[in-house]
Coordinates of C-alpha atoms in Angstrom, one line a residue:
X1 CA 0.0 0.0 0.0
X2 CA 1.1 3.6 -0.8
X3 CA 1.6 5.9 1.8
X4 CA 0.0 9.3 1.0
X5 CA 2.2 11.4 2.8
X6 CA 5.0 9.9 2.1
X7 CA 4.3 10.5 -1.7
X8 CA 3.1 13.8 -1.2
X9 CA 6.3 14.7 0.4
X10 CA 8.5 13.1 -1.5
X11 CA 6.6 14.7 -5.0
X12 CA 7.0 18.1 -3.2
X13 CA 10.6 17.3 -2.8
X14 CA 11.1 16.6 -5.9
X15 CA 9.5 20.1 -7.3
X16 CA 11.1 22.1 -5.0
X17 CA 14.6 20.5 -6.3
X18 CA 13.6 22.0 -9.8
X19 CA 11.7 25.0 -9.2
X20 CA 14.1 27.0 -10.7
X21 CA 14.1 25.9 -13.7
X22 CA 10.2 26.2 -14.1
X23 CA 7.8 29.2 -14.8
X24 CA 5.5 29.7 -12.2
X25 CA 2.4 28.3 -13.8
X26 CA 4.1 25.1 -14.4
X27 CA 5.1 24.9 -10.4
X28 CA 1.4 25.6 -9.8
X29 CA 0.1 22.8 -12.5
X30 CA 2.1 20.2 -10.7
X31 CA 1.1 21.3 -7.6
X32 CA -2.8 21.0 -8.0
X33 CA -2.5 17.4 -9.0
X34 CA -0.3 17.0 -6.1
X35 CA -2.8 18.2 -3.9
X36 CA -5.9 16.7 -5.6
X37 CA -4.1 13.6 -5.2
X38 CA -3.4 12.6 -9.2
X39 CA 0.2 11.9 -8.1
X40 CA 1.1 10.1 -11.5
X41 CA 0.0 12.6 -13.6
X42 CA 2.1 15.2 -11.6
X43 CA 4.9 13.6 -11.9
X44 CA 4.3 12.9 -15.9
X45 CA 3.7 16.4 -16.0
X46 CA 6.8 17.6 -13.9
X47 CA 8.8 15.1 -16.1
X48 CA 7.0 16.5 -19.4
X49 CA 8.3 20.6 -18.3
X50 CA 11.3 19.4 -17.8
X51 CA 12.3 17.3 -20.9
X52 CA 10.4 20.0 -22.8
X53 CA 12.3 23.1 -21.6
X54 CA 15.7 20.8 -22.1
X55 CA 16.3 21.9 -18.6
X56 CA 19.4 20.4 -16.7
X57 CA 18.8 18.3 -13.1
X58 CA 20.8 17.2 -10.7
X59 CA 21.4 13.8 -10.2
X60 CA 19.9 14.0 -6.8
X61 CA 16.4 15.7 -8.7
X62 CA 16.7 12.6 -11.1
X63 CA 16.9 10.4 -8.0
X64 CA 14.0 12.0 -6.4
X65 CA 12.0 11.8 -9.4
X66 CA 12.9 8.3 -9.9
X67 CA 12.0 7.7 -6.4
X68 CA 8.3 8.5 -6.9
X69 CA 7.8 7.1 -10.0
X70 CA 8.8 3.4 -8.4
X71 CA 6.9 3.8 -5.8
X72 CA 3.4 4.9 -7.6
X73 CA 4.8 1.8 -10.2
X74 CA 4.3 4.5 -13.2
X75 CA 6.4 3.3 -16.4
X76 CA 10.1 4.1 -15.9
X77 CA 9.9 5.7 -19.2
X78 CA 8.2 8.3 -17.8
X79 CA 11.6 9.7 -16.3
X80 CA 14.4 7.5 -18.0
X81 CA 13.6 10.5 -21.3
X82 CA 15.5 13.0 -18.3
X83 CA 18.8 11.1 -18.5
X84 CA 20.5 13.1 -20.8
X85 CA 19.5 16.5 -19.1
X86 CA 21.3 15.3 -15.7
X87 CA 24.2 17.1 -15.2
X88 CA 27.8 16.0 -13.8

């Protein structure tokens, strides 16, 4: 079983570690689905602005992103298409 808060946390986590690289209506998309609980599709979307924008991640935002999306069992391809953008 999934533990909300744990999720919740950990998806917060995640945006936060790449707020900078987002404008502040794509922040406030992934929030709402964070907080109407459609965790997958915040994390598609999060994943989406990302690869979109070509923006660079940490490998500690990669982790946390990866984190989530093996815990809500979402297809890995979801964030594997951010590998490139992580930087050294």
């Amino acid at each position: 079983m999934i533990d909300s808060n744990s999720v919740v946390i950990a998806l917060n986590s995640a945006l936060l570690s790449v707020s900078s690289t987002l404008t502040k209506n794509q922040i406030e998309a992934v929030q709402e689905y964070i907080y109407v609980g459609e965790w997958g599709l915040a994390l598609e979307t999060l994943c989406s602005f990302l690869y979109e924008k070509d923006a660079e991640i940490s490998q500690e935002s990669y982790r946390l992103i990866e984190e989530v999306g093996i815990d809500l069992r979402i297809d890995s391809n979801i964030w594997k298409i951010l590998e490139s953008q992580i930087i050294s």
